[in-house]
Amino acid sequence: MKRRALSAGLICLLLACAGPAAADWFEDAQPIMGTSVRAEIWLDDPQRAQALLAQVMTEMRRIEQAFSPYIETSELSRINREAPLGWVDASDEMLDLLAKSNKISELTGGAFDITYASIGRYYDYRKGQRPDEKLIEQTLEAINYRHIEIDWPNRKVRFTHPLVYIDLGGIAKGHAVDRCIDLLARQGVTEASVSAGGDSRILGDRHGEPWNVGIADPRSDDGITALLPLMDTAVSTSGDYERYYESDGVRYHHILDPTTGDSARASMSVTILGPEATLTDALSTSVFVMGPDAGLELINRLDGIDAIIIGADGMLRYSADLEELVP
């Protein structure tokens, strides 16, 4: 597996703030949720700024402890162990994220499906290993978001197939970013950015100027294919370069097609812009799986959502609203 120099995901925030105002930008970056979490805020009180940055990192770690499938004591791990056997208790936050996941699954015709992990759990990109065809065939029917049932009055969830295993990696980081931006906004912060790997959200602008968001070249360590001036926007990117290995000229990466249990290969990267990172996170995965044509058809139907797609052919394509702005 190769690690990209720019950052996890295609997003890199290119910060250019001149003059004395730069002294009032405060930032922190820590490894959380298996990626780099970064927060930057504008405040005139250094002590308060550091306290708020600490709160952001604390919230990120709380979400990691609840939603990570790699932490045995997490709520998600408990649900994966017990829900195939029957109804289990779940927190309101967990149920809400499961419900949002299923709603996006319906919206995308199943292209987004957190039960993909029923097979995805058997891939090891560091070791260059994937499940054999027999295991995929035996497990494929477990990939179906409809196997997740929620009992809202009793705050419980169950899986209706014994082999179902879920992973919220395609939506939880966006959720975490939204929670942290909301935390800062409640504290009166009006200019900030928070990112977790390929998921970012910008609060306000950068002292009257937009934040410049670069879309990196998925086949280059330091190339940028597009630069977007943005404010008050969430941005998420899914790419086939984040976790992958190659075997016999075929790239096996972590974004699986739920219909096959194999890596989706119609795109190299997908960037989604929208109002909230929870949604852009899930949609970037969805559109990657759907491919450029079907993905753009979906995005063009959604108000306030835009997309930049680099297809398997290397061509850069934009959703309708963005296309009007591109020279």
Coordinates of C-alpha atoms in Angstrom, one line a residue:
M1 CA 0.0 0.0 0.0
K2 CA 1.2 3.4 -0.9
R3 CA 0.6 6.6 1.2
R4 CA 0.0 9.8 -0.8
A5 CA 2.2 12.8 0.0
L6 CA -0.7 15.3 -0.2
S7 CA -3.0 13.8 2.4
A8 CA -5.4 11.0 2.9
G9 CA -8.0 11.7 0.2
L10 CA -7.7 14.1 -2.7
I11 CA -8.4 17.2 -0.6
C12 CA -5.7 19.5 0.5
L13 CA -6.5 23.0 1.8
L14 CA -4.0 25.4 0.3
L15 CA -3.8 28.2 2.9
A16 CA -2.5 31.5 1.8
C17 CA -3.1 34.3 4.3
A18 CA -0.8 37.3 4.2
G19 CA 0.1 40.0 6.7
P20 CA -0.4 40.2 10.5
A21 CA -3.7 38.3 10.4
A22 CA -1.8 35.0 10.0
A23 CA -0.7 35.3 13.7
D24 CA -4.3 34.8 14.7
W25 CA -4.8 31.5 13.0
F26 CA -4.5 28.6 15.4
E27 CA -4.2 25.0 14.3
D28 CA -3.7 21.5 15.5
A29 CA -3.2 18.1 13.6
Q30 CA -3.3 14.7 15.2
P31 CA -3.6 11.1 14.0
I32 CA -7.2 9.9 14.7
M33 CA -9.6 7.6 13.0
G34 CA -6.8 6.0 11.0
T35 CA -6.0 9.3 9.3
S36 CA -4.8 12.9 9.8
V37 CA -7.3 15.1 11.6
R38 CA -6.6 18.8 11.2
A39 CA -8.4 21.9 12.6
E40 CA -7.7 25.6 12.1
I41 CA -9.6 28.5 13.6
W42 CA -9.4 32.3 13.7
L43 CA -9.6 33.8 17.1
D44 CA -8.0 36.8 18.9
D45 CA -7.6 34.8 22.2
P46 CA -4.7 32.3 22.0
Q47 CA -5.7 30.5 25.2
R48 CA -9.3 30.1 24.2
A49 CA -8.2 29.0 20.7
Q50 CA -6.1 26.2 22.1
A51 CA -8.9 25.1 24.4
L52 CA -11.3 24.9 21.5
L53 CA -8.8 22.9 19.4
A54 CA -8.5 20.5 22.2
Q55 CA -12.2 20.1 22.3
V56 CA -12.2 19.3 18.6
M57 CA -9.6 16.6 19.0
T58 CA -11.5 15.2 22.1
E59 CA -14.7 14.9 20.1
M60 CA -12.9 13.2 17.2
R61 CA -11.4 10.6 19.6
R62 CA -14.9 10.1 21.2
I63 CA -16.3 9.3 17.8
E64 CA -13.4 7.0 16.9
Q65 CA -14.0 5.1 20.2
A66 CA -17.7 4.6 19.3
F67 CA -17.6 4.0 15.6
S68 CA -14.3 2.2 14.8
P69 CA -14.6 -1.4 13.7
Y70 CA -10.9 -1.9 14.8
I71 CA -11.6 -1.1 18.5
E72 CA -13.0 -4.2 20.2
T73 CA -14.8 -2.2 22.8
S74 CA -16.4 0.3 20.4
E75 CA -20.2 0.4 20.1
L76 CA -19.9 -0.6 16.4
S77 CA -17.8 -3.7 17.2
R78 CA -20.4 -4.8 19.8
I79 CA -23.2 -4.3 17.3
N80 CA -21.3 -6.4 14.7
R81 CA -20.9 -9.2 17.2
E82 CA -24.4 -9.2 18.6
A83 CA -26.8 -7.8 15.9
P84 CA -26.7 -10.9 13.7
L85 CA -28.1 -12.8 16.7
G86 CA -31.0 -10.5 17.4
W87 CA -32.0 -7.0 18.7
V88 CA -29.3 -5.1 20.5
D89 CA -29.3 -1.7 22.2
A90 CA -27.8 1.2 20.3
S91 CA -27.2 4.9 21.1
D92 CA -29.2 7.6 19.5
E93 CA -26.1 8.8 17.6
M94 CA -25.5 5.3 16.2
L95 CA -29.1 4.8 15.2
D96 CA -29.2 8.2 13.5
L97 CA -26.1 7.4 11.5
L98 CA -27.4 4.0 10.5
A99 CA -30.6 5.6 9.4
K100 CA -28.8 8.2 7.4
S101 CA -26.7 5.5 5.8
N102 CA -29.7 3.5 4.7
K103 CA -31.4 6.7 3.4
I104 CA -28.3 7.3 1.2
S105 CA -28.3 3.7 0.1
E106 CA -31.9 4.2 -1.1
L107 CA -31.0 7.4 -2.8
T108 CA -28.1 5.8 -4.7
G109 CA -29.8 2.5 -5.5
G110 CA -27.5 0.6 -3.2
A111 CA -24.2 2.1 -4.5
F112 CA -23.6 3.2 -0.9
D113 CA -24.0 0.3 1.5
I114 CA -22.3 0.0 4.9
T115 CA -22.8 -3.8 4.7
Y116 CA -20.1 -3.9 2.1
A117 CA -17.8 -4.8 5.0
S118 CA -19.3 -8.2 5.1
I119 CA -16.7 -8.9 2.4
G120 CA -14.6 -5.8 2.8
R121 CA -13.4 -7.1 6.2
Y122 CA -11.5 -9.9 4.4
Y123 CA -9.3 -7.5 2.3
D124 CA -5.8 -6.7 3.7
Y125 CA -4.3 -3.9 1.6
R126 CA -1.0 -3.8 3.5
K127 CA -0.4 -7.5 2.9
G128 CA -1.8 -7.5 -0.6
Q129 CA -4.5 -10.0 0.2
R130 CA -8.1 -10.3 -0.9
P131 CA -10.9 -12.9 -0.3
D132 CA -11.0 -15.8 -2.8
E133 CA -14.0 -16.2 -5.2
K134 CA -15.6 -18.9 -3.1
L135 CA -15.7 -16.6 0.0
I136 CA -17.1 -13.7 -2.0
E137 CA -19.8 -15.9 -3.5
Q138 CA -20.8 -17.3 -0.1
T139 CA -20.9 -13.8 1.5
L140 CA -22.2 -11.6 -1.3
E141 CA -25.9 -11.9 -0.3
A142 CA -25.0 -10.4 3.1
I143 CA -24.2 -7.1 1.4
N144 CA -27.6 -5.5 1.4
Y145 CA -28.5 -2.4 3.5
R146 CA -32.0 -3.8 3.9
H147 CA -30.6 -6.4 6.3
I148 CA -30.2 -3.6 8.9
E149 CA -33.4 -3.1 10.8
I150 CA -34.0 -0.4 13.4
D151 CA -36.5 -0.5 16.3
W152 CA -36.9 3.2 17.0
P153 CA -39.2 3.1 20.0
N154 CA -36.9 0.7 21.8
R155 CA -33.6 2.1 20.5
K156 CA -32.4 -1.2 19.1
V157 CA -30.9 -2.6 15.9
R158 CA -30.6 -6.0 14.4
F159 CA -29.2 -7.7 11.2
T160 CA -31.5 -10.1 9.4
H161 CA -28.6 -12.1 7.8
P162 CA -26.1 -14.0 9.9
L163 CA -23.1 -12.9 7.9
V164 CA -23.7 -9.1 7.9
Y165 CA -20.9 -6.9 9.1
I166 CA -21.0 -3.1 8.8
D167 CA -18.3 -0.4 8.5
L168 CA -19.2 3.3 8.8
G169 CA -15.9 4.4 7.3
G170 CA -17.7 5.9 4.3
I171 CA -19.8 8.3 6.5
A172 CA -18.4 8.5 10.0
K173 CA -15.5 10.8 9.2
G174 CA -17.9 13.3 7.6
H175 CA -20.1 13.0 10.7
A176 CA -17.2 13.7 12.9
V177 CA -16.2 16.8 10.9
D178 CA -19.8 18.1 11.1
R179 CA -19.9 17.6 14.8
C180 CA -16.7 19.5 15.3
I181 CA -17.7 22.4 13.0
D182 CA -21.0 22.6 15.0
L183 CA -19.1 22.6 18.2
L184 CA -17.0 25.6 17.0
A185 CA -20.0 27.5 15.7
R186 CA -21.8 27.1 19.0
Q187 CA -18.7 28.7 20.7
G188 CA -19.0 31.7 18.4
V189 CA -16.2 30.8 15.9
T190 CA -17.0 32.2 12.5
E191 CA -14.0 31.2 10.5
A192 CA -12.5 27.7 10.6
S193 CA -11.8 24.5 8.8
V194 CA -11.9 20.9 10.1
S195 CA -10.7 17.9 8.1
A196 CA -10.4 14.2 8.7
G197 CA -8.5 12.6 5.8
G198 CA -10.4 13.3 2.6
D199 CA -13.4 14.9 4.4
S200 CA -13.3 18.7 5.1
R201 CA -15.8 21.4 6.1
I202 CA -15.2 25.1 5.9
L203 CA -16.9 27.5 8.3
G204 CA -17.2 31.0 6.9
D205 CA -14.4 32.4 4.7
R206 CA -10.8 33.4 5.2
H207 CA -11.0 37.0 6.2
G208 CA -13.1 38.0 3.2
E209 CA -11.4 35.7 0.8
P210 CA -12.3 32.1 -0.1
W211 CA -10.4 29.0 1.0
N212 CA -8.6 27.5 -1.9
V213 CA -9.3 23.8 -2.2
G214 CA -7.0 21.8 -4.4
I215 CA -8.1 18.6 -6.2
A216 CA -5.0 16.4 -6.5
D217 CA -4.0 14.3 -9.4
P218 CA -4.7 10.6 -8.4
R219 CA -1.7 9.4 -10.3
S220 CA 0.8 12.0 -9.2
D221 CA 2.4 12.6 -5.7
D222 CA 2.2 16.3 -5.9
G223 CA 0.1 17.3 -9.0
I224 CA -3.2 19.3 -8.7
T225 CA -5.9 19.0 -11.4
A226 CA -8.2 21.7 -10.2
L227 CA -8.3 24.6 -7.6
L228 CA -11.6 25.7 -6.2
P229 CA -12.3 28.9 -4.2
L230 CA -14.9 27.9 -1.6
M231 CA -16.5 29.2 1.6
D232 CA -19.1 27.7 4.0
T233 CA -18.8 24.3 2.2
A234 CA -18.2 20.7 3.0
V235 CA -15.8 18.8 0.6
S236 CA -15.2 15.1 0.4
T237 CA -13.0 13.0 -1.9
S238 CA -12.9 9.3 -2.5
G239 CA -10.0 7.9 -4.5
D240 CA -8.5 4.6 -5.5
Y241 CA -5.1 5.6 -4.2
E242 CA -5.9 5.8 -0.5
R243 CA -5.6 2.1 0.4
Y244 CA -4.7 -0.2 -2.4
Y245 CA -2.3 -2.7 -3.8
E246 CA -1.7 -4.0 -7.3
S247 CA -1.5 -7.6 -8.5
D248 CA -1.0 -8.7 -12.1
G249 CA -1.6 -5.1 -13.3
V250 CA -5.0 -4.8 -11.4
R251 CA -5.5 -2.2 -8.7
Y252 CA -7.4 -3.5 -5.6
H253 CA -8.6 -0.7 -3.4
H254 CA -10.9 -0.1 -0.5
I255 CA -13.9 1.3 -2.3
L256 CA -15.9 -1.9 -3.1
D257 CA -18.8 -2.3 -5.5
P258 CA -21.6 -3.8 -3.3
T259 CA -22.9 -5.9 -6.2
T260 CA -19.6 -7.7 -6.8
G261 CA -17.5 -7.5 -3.6
D262 CA -14.6 -6.3 -5.8
S263 CA -13.1 -2.8 -6.1
A264 CA -15.1 -0.3 -8.2
R265 CA -13.0 0.7 -11.2
A266 CA -15.0 3.2 -13.2
S267 CA -13.3 6.2 -11.6
M268 CA -10.0 7.2 -10.1
S269 CA -11.4 9.9 -7.8
V270 CA -14.6 11.7 -6.9
T271 CA -14.9 15.0 -5.1
I272 CA -18.3 16.1 -3.8
L273 CA -19.2 19.6 -2.6
G274 CA -22.2 20.3 -0.4
P275 CA -23.5 21.8 2.8
E276 CA -22.6 19.0 5.3
A277 CA -19.7 16.6 5.4
T278 CA -21.8 13.6 6.5
L279 CA -23.6 13.8 3.1
T280 CA -20.6 14.6 1.0
D281 CA -18.6 11.8 2.6
A282 CA -21.3 9.2 1.7
L283 CA -21.9 10.6 -1.8
S284 CA -18.3 10.6 -2.8
T285 CA -18.2 6.9 -2.1
S286 CA -21.5 6.4 -3.9
V287 CA -20.6 8.3 -7.0
F288 CA -17.2 6.5 -7.2
V289 CA -19.1 3.2 -7.2
M290 CA -21.7 4.4 -9.7
G291 CA -19.2 5.7 -12.2
P292 CA -19.1 9.1 -14.0
D293 CA -22.2 8.9 -16.1
A294 CA -24.7 7.5 -13.5
G295 CA -22.9 9.5 -10.8
L296 CA -23.3 12.9 -12.5
E297 CA -26.9 12.1 -13.4
L298 CA -27.6 11.6 -9.7
I299 CA -25.7 14.7 -8.6
N300 CA -27.4 16.9 -11.2
R301 CA -30.7 16.0 -9.6
L302 CA -29.6 17.1 -6.1
D303 CA -30.0 20.7 -5.0
G304 CA -26.8 22.2 -3.5
I305 CA -24.5 19.3 -4.4
D306 CA -21.7 19.4 -6.9
A307 CA -19.1 16.9 -8.1
I308 CA -15.7 16.7 -9.8
I309 CA -14.9 13.3 -11.2
I310 CA -11.8 11.9 -12.6
G311 CA -12.8 8.8 -14.6
A312 CA -10.9 5.7 -15.2
D313 CA -9.9 7.2 -18.5
G314 CA -8.3 10.1 -16.7
M315 CA -10.8 12.7 -18.0
L316 CA -12.0 15.4 -15.6
R317 CA -15.7 15.9 -15.5
Y318 CA -17.9 18.4 -13.6
S319 CA -21.5 18.4 -12.5
A320 CA -23.7 20.9 -14.4
D321 CA -23.5 23.8 -12.0
L322 CA -19.7 23.6 -11.8
E323 CA -19.3 23.1 -15.5
E324 CA -20.9 26.5 -16.1
L325 CA -18.0 28.1 -14.0
V326 CA -15.2 26.2 -15.7
P327 CA -13.5 28.1 -18.5

